[in-house]
Each structure stands twice: as C-alpha cells, then as structure tokens.
CSV table of C-alpha atoms in Angstrom, one decimal:
chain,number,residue,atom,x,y,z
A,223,UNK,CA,50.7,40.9,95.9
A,224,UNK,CA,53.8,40.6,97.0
A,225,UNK,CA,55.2,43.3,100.3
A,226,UNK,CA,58.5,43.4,102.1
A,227,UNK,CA,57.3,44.3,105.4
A,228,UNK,CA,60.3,45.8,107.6
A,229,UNK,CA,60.1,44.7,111.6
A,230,UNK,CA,62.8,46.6,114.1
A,231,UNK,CA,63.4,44.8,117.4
A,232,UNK,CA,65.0,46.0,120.5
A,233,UNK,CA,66.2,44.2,123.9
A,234,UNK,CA,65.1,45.5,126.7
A,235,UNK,CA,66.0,48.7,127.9
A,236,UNK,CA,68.8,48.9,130.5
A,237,UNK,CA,70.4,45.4,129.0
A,238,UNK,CA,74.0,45.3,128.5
A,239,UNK,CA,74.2,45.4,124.3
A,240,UNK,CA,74.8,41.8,123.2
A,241,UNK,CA,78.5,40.9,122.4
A,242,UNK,CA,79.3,39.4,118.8
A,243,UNK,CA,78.6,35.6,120.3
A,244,UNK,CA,75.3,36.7,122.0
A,245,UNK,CA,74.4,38.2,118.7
A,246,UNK,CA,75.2,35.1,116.5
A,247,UNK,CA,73.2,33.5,118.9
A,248,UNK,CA,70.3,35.7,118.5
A,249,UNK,CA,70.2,35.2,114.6
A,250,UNK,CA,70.1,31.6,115.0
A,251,UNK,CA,67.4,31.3,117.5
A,252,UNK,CA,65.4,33.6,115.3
A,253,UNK,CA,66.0,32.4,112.0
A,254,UNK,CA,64.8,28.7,113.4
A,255,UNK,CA,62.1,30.3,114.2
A,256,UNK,CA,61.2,31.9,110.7
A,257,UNK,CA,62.2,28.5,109.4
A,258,UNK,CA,59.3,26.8,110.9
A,259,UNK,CA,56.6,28.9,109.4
A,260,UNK,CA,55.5,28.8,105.7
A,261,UNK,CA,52.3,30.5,106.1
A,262,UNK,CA,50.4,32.7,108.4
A,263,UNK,CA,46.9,33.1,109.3
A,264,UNK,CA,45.6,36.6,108.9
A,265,UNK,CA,42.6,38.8,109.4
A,266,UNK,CA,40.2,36.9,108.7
A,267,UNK,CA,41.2,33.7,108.6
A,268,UNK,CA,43.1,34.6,104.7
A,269,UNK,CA,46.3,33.1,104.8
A,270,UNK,CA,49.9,35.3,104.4
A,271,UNK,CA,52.8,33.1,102.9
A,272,UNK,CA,56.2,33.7,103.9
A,273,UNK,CA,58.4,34.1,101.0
A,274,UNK,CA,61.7,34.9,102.4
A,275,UNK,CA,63.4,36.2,105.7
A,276,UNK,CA,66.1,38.3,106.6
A,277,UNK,CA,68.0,38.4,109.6
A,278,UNK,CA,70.4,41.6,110.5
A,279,UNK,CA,70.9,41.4,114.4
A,280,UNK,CA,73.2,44.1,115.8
A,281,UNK,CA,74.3,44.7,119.5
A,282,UNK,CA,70.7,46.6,120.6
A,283,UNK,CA,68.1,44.1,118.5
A,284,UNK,CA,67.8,43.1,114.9
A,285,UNK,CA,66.5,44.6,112.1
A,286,UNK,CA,64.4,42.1,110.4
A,287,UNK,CA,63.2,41.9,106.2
A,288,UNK,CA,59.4,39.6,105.9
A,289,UNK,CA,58.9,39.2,102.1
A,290,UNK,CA,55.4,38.1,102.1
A,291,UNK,CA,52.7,37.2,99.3
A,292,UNK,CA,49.4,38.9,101.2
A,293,UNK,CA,45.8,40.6,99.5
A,294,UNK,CA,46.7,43.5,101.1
A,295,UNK,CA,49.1,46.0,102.7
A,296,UNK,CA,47.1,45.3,105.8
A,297,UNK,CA,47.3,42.0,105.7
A,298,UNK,CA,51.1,41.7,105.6
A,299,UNK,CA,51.5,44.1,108.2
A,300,UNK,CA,49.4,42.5,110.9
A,301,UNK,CA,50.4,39.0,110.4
A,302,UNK,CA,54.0,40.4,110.2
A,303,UNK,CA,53.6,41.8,113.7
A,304,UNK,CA,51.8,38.6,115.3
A,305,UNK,CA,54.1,36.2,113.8
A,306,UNK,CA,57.4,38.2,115.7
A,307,UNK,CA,55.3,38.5,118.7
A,308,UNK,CA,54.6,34.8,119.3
A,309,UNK,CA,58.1,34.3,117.7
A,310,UNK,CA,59.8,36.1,120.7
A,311,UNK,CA,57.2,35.1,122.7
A,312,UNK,CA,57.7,31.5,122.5
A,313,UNK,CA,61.9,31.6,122.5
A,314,UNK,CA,62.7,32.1,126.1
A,315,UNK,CA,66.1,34.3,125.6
A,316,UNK,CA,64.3,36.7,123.2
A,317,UNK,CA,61.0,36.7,125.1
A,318,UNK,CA,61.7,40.1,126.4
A,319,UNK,CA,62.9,41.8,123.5
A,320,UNK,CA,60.0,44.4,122.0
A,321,UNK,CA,58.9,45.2,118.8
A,322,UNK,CA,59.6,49.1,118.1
A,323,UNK,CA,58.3,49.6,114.4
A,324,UNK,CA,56.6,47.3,111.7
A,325,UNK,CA,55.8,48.7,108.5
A,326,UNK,CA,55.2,47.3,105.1
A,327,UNK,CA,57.7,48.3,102.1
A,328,UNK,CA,56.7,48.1,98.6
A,329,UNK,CA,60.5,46.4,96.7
A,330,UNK,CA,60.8,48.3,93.7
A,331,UNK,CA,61.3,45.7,91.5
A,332,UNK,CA,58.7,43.7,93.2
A,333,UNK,CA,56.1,46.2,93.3
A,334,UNK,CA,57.1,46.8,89.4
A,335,UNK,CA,56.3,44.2,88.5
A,336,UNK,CA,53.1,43.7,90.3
A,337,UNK,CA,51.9,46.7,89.2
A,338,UNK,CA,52.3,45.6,85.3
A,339,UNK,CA,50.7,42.5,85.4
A,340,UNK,CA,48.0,44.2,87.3
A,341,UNK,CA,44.4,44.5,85.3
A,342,UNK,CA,41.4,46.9,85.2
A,343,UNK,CA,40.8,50.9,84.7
A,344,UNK,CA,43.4,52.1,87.3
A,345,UNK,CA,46.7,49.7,86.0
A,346,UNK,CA,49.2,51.7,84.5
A,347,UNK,CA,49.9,51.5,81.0
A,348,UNK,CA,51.9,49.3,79.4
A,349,UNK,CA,53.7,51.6,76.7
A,350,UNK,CA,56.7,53.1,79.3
A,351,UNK,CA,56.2,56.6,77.6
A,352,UNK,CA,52.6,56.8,78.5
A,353,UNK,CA,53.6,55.4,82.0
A,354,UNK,CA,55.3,58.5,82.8
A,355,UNK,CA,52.8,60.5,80.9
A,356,UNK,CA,50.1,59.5,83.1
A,357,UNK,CA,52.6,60.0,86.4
A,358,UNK,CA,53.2,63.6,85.2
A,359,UNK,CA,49.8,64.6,85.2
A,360,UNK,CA,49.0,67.7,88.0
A,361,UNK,CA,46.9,64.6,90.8
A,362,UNK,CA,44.6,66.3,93.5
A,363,UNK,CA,43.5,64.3,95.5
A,364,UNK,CA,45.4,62.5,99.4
A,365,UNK,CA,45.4,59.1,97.7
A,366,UNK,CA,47.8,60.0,94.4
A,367,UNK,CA,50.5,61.4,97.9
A,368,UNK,CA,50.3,65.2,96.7
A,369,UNK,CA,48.1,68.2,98.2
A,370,UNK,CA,49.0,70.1,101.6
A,371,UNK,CA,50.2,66.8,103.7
A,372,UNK,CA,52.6,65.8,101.0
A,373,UNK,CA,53.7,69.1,100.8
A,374,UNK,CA,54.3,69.1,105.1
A,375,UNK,CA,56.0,66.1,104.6
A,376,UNK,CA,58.2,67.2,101.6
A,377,UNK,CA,59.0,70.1,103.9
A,378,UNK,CA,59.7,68.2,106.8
A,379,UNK,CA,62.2,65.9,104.8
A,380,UNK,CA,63.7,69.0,103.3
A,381,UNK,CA,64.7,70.2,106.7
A,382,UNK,CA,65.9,67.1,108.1
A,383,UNK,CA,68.7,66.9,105.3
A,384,UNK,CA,69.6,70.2,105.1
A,385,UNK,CA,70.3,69.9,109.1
A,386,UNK,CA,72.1,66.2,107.9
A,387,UNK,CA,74.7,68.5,105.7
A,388,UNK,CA,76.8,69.7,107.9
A,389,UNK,CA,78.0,65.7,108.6
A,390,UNK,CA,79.9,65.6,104.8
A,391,UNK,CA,82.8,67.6,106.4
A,392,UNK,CA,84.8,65.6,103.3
A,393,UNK,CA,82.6,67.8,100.7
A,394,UNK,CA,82.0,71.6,101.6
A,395,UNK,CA,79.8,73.2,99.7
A,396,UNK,CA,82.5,74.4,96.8
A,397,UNK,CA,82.7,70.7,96.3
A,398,UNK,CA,78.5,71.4,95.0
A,399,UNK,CA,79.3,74.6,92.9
A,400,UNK,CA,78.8,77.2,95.7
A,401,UNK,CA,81.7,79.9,94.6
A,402,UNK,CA,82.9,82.9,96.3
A,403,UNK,CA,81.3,86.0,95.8
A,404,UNK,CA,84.1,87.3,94.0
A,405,UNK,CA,83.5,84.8,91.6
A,406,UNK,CA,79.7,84.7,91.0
A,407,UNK,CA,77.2,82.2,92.1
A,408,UNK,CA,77.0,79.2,90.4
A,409,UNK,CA,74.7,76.6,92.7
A,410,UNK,CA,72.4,78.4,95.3
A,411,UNK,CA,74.4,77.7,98.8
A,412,UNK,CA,70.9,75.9,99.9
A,413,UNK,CA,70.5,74.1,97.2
A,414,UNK,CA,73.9,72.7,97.6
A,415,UNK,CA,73.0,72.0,101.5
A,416,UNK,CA,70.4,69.9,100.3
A,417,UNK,CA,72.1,68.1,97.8
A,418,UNK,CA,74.6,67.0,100.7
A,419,UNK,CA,72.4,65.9,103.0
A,420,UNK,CA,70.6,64.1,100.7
A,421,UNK,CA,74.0,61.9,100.0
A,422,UNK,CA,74.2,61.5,103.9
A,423,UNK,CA,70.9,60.3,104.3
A,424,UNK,CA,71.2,58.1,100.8
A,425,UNK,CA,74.4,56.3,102.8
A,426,UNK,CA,72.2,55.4,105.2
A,427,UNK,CA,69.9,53.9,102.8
A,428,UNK,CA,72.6,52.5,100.8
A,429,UNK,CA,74.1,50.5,103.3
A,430,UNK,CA,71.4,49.1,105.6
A,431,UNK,CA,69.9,47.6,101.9
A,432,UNK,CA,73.4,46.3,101.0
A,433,UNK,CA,73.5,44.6,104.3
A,434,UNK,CA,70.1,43.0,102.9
A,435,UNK,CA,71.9,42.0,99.6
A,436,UNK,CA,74.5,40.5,101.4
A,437,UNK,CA,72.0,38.6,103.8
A,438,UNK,CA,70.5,37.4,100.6
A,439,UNK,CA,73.2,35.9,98.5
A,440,UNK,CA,74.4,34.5,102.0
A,441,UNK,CA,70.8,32.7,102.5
A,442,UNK,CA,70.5,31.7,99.2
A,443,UNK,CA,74.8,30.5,98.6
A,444,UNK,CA,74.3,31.8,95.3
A,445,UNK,CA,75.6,34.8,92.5
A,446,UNK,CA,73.7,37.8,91.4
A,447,UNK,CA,72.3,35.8,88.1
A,448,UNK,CA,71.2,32.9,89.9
A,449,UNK,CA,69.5,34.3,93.0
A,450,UNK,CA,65.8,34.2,93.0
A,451,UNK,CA,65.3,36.3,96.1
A,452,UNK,CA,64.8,40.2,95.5
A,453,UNK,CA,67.8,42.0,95.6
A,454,UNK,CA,67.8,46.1,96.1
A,455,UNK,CA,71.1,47.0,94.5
A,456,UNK,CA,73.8,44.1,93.7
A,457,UNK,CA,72.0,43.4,90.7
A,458,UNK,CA,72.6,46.9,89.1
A,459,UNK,CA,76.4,46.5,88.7
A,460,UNK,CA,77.4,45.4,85.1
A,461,UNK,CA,75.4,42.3,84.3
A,462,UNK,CA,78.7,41.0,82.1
A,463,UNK,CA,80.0,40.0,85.8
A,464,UNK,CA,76.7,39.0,87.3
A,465,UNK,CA,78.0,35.4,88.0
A,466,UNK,CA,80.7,36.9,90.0
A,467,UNK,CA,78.9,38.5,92.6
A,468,UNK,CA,79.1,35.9,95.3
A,469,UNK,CA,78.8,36.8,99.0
A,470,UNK,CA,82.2,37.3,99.4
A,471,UNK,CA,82.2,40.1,96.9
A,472,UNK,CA,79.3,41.7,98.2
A,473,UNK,CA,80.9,41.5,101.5
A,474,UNK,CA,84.2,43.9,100.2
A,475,UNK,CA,81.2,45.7,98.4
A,476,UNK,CA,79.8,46.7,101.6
A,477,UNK,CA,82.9,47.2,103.2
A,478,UNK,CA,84.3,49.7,99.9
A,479,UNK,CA,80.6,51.5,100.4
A,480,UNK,CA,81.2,51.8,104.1
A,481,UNK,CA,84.6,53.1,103.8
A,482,UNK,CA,84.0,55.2,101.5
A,483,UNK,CA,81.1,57.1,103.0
A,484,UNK,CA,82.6,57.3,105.9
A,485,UNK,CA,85.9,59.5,104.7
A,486,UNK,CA,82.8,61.3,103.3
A,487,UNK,CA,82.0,62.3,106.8
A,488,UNK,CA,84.6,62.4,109.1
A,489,UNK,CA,86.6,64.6,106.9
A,490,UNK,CA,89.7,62.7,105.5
A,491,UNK,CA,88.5,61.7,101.7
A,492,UNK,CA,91.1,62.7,99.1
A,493,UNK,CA,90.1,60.7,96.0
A,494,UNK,CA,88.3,57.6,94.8
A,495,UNK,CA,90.9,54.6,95.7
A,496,UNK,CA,89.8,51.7,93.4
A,497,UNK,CA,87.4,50.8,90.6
A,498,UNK,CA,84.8,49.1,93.1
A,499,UNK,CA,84.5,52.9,95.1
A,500,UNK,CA,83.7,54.2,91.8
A,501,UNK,CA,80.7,52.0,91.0
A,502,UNK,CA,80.0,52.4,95.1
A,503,UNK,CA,80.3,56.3,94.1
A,504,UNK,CA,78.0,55.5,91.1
A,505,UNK,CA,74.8,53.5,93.1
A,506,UNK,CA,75.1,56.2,95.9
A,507,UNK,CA,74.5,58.8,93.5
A,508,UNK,CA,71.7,57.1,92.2
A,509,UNK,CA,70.1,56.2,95.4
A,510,UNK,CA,70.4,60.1,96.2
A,511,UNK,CA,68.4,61.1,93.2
A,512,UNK,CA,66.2,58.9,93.5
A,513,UNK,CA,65.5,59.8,97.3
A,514,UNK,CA,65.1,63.9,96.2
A,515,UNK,CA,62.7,62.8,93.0
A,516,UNK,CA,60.4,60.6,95.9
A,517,UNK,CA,60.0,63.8,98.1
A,518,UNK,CA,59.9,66.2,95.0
A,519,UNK,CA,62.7,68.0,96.1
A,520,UNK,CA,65.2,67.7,92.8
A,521,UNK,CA,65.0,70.9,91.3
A,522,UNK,CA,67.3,72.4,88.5
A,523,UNK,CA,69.9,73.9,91.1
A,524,UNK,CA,69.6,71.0,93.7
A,525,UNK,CA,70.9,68.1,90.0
A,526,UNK,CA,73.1,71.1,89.0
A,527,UNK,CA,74.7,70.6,92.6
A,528,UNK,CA,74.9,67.1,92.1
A,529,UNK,CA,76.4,67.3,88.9
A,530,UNK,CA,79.2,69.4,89.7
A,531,UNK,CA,79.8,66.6,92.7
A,532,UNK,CA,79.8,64.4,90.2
A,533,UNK,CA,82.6,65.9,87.6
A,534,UNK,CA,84.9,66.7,91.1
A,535,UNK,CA,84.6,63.1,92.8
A,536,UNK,CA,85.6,61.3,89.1
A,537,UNK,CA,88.9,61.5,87.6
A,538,UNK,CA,87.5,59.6,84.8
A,539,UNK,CA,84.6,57.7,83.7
A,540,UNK,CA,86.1,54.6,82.4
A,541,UNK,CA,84.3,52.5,84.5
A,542,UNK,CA,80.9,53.2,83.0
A,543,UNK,CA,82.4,51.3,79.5
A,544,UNK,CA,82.0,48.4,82.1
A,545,UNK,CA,77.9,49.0,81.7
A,546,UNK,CA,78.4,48.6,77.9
A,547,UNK,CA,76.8,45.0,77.7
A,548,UNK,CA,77.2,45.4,73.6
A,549,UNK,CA,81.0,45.1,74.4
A,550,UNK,CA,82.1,41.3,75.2
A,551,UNK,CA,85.4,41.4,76.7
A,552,UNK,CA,86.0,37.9,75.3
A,553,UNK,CA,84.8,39.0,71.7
A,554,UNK,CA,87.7,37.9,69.1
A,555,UNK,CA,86.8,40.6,67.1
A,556,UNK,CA,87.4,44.0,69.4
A,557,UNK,CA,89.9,45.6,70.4
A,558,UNK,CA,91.8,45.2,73.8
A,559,UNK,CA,93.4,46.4,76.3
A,560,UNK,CA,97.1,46.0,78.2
A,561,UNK,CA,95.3,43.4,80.5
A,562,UNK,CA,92.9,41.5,78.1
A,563,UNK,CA,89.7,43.1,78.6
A,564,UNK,CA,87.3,44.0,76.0
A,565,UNK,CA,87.5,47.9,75.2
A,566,UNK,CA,84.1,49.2,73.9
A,567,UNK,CA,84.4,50.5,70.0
A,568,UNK,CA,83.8,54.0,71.1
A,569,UNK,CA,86.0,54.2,74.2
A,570,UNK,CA,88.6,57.0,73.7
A,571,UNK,CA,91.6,56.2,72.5
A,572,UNK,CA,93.8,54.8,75.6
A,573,UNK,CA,91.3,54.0,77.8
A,574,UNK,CA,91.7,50.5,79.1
A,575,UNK,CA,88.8,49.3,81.3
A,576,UNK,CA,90.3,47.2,84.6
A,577,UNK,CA,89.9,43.6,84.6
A,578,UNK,CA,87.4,42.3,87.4
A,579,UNK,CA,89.9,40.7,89.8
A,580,UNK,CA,91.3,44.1,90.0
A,581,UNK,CA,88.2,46.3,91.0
A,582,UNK,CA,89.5,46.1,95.0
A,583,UNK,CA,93.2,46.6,93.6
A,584,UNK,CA,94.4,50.5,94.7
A,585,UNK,CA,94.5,52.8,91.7
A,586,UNK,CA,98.1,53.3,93.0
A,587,UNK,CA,99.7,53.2,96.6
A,588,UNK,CA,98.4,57.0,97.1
A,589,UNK,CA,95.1,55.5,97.7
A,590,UNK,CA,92.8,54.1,100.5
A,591,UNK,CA,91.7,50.8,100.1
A,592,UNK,CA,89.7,49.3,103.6
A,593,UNK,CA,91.9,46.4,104.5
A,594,UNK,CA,88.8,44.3,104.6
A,595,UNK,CA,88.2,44.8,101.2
A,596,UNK,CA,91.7,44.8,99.5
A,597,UNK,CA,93.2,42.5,97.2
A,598,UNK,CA,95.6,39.8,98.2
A,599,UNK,CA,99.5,41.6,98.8
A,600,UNK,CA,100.6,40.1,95.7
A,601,UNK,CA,97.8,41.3,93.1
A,602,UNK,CA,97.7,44.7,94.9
A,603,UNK,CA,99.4,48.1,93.6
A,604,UNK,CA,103.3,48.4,93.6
C-alpha cells in the first residue's frame, strides 16, 4: 500500500537560521541523498520502496514528503525514520540536525484508490451510494475513530480553532452571519468563531500542500495532466487547462493563495483581486469543510456560517462556468464571449468567462494583485 510518510527536521538548537544560500545548499545535499536509495530494508528484513521525495527546506530545517510502497503503516514509518537518520548521519554538514516528528499520512487520492482495489469482508463497497451508506452507520468501537477519545480529540480541535479566530481580523464575525441584536440572530456567534478558525487553520493546510504541488511539478518538469506523482490540490482546478499548469503557474498560484490569506489576517482585505484568488478562495473553502467534516464538527449553523462567507467574499460566480468541462471554449458551435472563450449554454446572459492568460490580470486597478504573481505591465488592467 502506498503511504506518504511526513518527516520534520530541525538544526540544532542555538544555530544561526540558515540564509537562502545555506538553504539551497541543504536541499541539494539532501536530495542526493534520497537519490541514492530506491529501496529500504524494514522490520524484518521486508523491503520499503521509495516512490518519490520531496524537499521543502526553510531557515530552521526542512520539512520533508517520503511517498513509499510498504505492507504496513508501521512499516513506512520506521524505515522512514532510519533512512533520514543514517541520511543526516552520513552527510557531515546535516549530521547535527534532529529529527522532531515522523508520521505516516494516508494521500487521499492514494489511499482512495487503495482502498477500492482492496479485497475481502471489510473493503468498502464499490457502488459510491452504498460507500457512504456504510460510513453513516452509528460505529462503536476505538478502531472505526469514534467513542470517548474521538470525542476528546474533536473537543480539543474545536478549541484550538475557536482560539485560531481571533487571527481573521479581515472577517469579523458579521462577515459569518452574526447580526446585531437589534436585528435577530442569524448564525450562533460560536458557530461563526469556529467557522473562522477553521479557514485559518485550512490556510495553513492549504499552503504547506501547495508548496508540495509546486515541489512536485518542479521534480517532475511537467503539467498537471502529465505528472504521475500525487498531487493534493493543483489537479482540482478546471481540467480544460490541466496542460497549463506548469511550475511557473503553480508558483503565482501559491503566491495569489499566500496573499490572499494573508490580507485575511492582518486585516487589510477589501475584495477578491483577480480570477486566480477566486479559485484560491474556492480550494480554501473546500479544504475548510473538509477539515470540520474530519473532526465532526460541521454542523447546520457552523455551513450556514460558511455560506454566508461565501455569498460576501464573491461578487460573482462566473468562475465556476470555468468547471463546466461539457463547455469547450474552442467548440465552433457555442456561443462566445468579448475575448473568445467558450460561454457555457446556461451561463446568464452577459456573463463572459476570462480567458486563462488573464486569471493573474487585476479585475481593475482597485485591486491587489501580489507583484509576484501579476501579469506582465502590458497584459495587466488599465
């Protein structure tokens, strides 16, 4: 099976934090090193390949990404951990650095997919219907993760991002349907606490496995449609442009995500600048639900709260015509826009999808666009 085991690294305490050459030295020296192992020996003696490797070093360590093909969770974990031992070991201007966590991740799409080719009593079902049938059954027992210690940890993450609200100073909690007395509650002020932490914690998330996705494409010096290592989020912008994602895009991507959420915080976001912080807008939303549905925590008020976020951070929803892969923008037959592109049959009248070279391009000159991430001066807004 196959397990993305996640290794974090730390120099030693009371070292000066590397500078940016010190750091491009570090991913070097540690990427040769992954380079020279295919294969490790396990408990055992049962042998762990290594599928793939990522490298994010930043000024206290690197964060490291082990896609490995192991019998068991065990298994990938433990030869993980010996294989970056002996790898810092052995490379004398890393041999000091320390290994602070090393845990094994199941990739969604990865573990998906195991799980359906998967035989015998316990494999889910095929039929996707009574998939979630057989997940909505009441489970009892520690293994299924419910009971009193999923309940403690449900609690504990339920704490944790209502204290993790207070940093969206962009979004008060009017922003999530909390009214005034005078006008009548709407969203539970709690409940809209937790939906706001759960978007700061879901940046986090966000960002540190778009930093993979980048890593990836970089590695591989290929597009979203022709890379065959597992990506977490690149891949879930519309397909019709999937040969377009390149490294350099995913790049600005991260850049727009990173910009974005950070107006979020530090209190200066007015409105969504560009096409590309919409579909940013879009997988951080995502992400969030899905973090609240994992702890159980997304409860009638908490996706009302969300929704009303939603409908206030969109002017529009143009951009989801963009999903409609029925809809060639090249098709002879269908309508189009100012600009060429293909507008779906049942787009409202006017609307007018934006072409991709001008996803980065400022809605208008009101807007913030990272200058990292920006179109060229003479495609840009006038």
């Amino acid at each position: 099976m196959t397990y993305v085991v996640t290794v974090e690294t730390c120099i030693p305490e009371g070292t000066p934090e590397m500078d940016p050459l010190q750091r491009a030295g570090a991913v070097a020296l540690i990427e040769d090193g992954f380079d020279s192992v295919r294969a490790v020996e396990g408990p055992d003696g049962l042998e762990v390949d290594i599928l793939d490797t990522i490298v994010a070093v930043h000024p206290g360590g690197a964060l490291l990404k082990v896609v490995v093909d192991a019998p068991a969770l065990e298994f990938a974990e433990d030869s993980v951990r010996v294989l970056v031992d002996e790898l810092l070991e052995r490379t004398e201007l890393l041999a000091d650095w320390e290994i602070e966590r090393c845990e094994v991740e199941l990739h969604q799409d990865l573990a998906l997919a195991s799980l359906e080719a998967a035989d015998g009593p316990d494999a889910p079902p095929d039929d996707p219907v009574a998939r979630k049938a057989r997940h909505a059954e009441a489970p009892t027992d520690h293994a299924t993760g419910t009971g009193p210690d999923a309940a403690r940890r449900s609690a504990t993450v339920r704490n944790r991002m209502l204290e993790l609200a207070d940093e969206l100073r962009s979004l008060p909690p009017a922003r999530f349907g909390v009214l005034d007395d005078e006008e009548g509650l709407a969203v539970p002020p709690e409940s809209a606490r937790l939906a706001a932490g759960a978007l700061v914690h879901a940046t986090d998330v966000l960002v540190d496995e778009l930093f993979e996705d980048v890593q990836v494409l970089t590695q591989e010096d290929a597009t979203v449609a022709e890379c065959e290592g597992p990506l977490w989020h690149l891949e879930r912008l519309p397909d019709r442009y999937a040969l377009q994602y390149d490294a350099p895009f995913a790049r600005r991507f991260l850049v727009t995500v990173i910009a974005l959420t950070t107006r979020f915080t530090d209190g200066s976001f007015q409105r969504l600048g560009c096409v590309a912080e919409e579909l940013a807008l879009r997988l951080l939303l995502s992400q969030t639900t899905m973090i609240l549905e994992l702890h159980d925590l997304l409860d009638e008020d908490v996706s009302a709260a969300l929704d009303v976020l939603t409908d206030h951070l969109y002017e529009d929803m143009d951009h989801e015509y963009l999903y409609d892969d029925g809809q060639d923008e090249h098709d002879e037959h269908g309508e189009h826009g100012e600009h060429g592109e293909r507008v779906a049959a049942d787009a409202p009248l006017g609307v007018a999808p934006v072409p991709f070279d001008a996803w980065f391009t400022p809605f208008n000159r009101g807007r913030y666009i990272h200058p990292s991430a920006a179109d060229e001066p003479d495609t840009a807004a006038r």
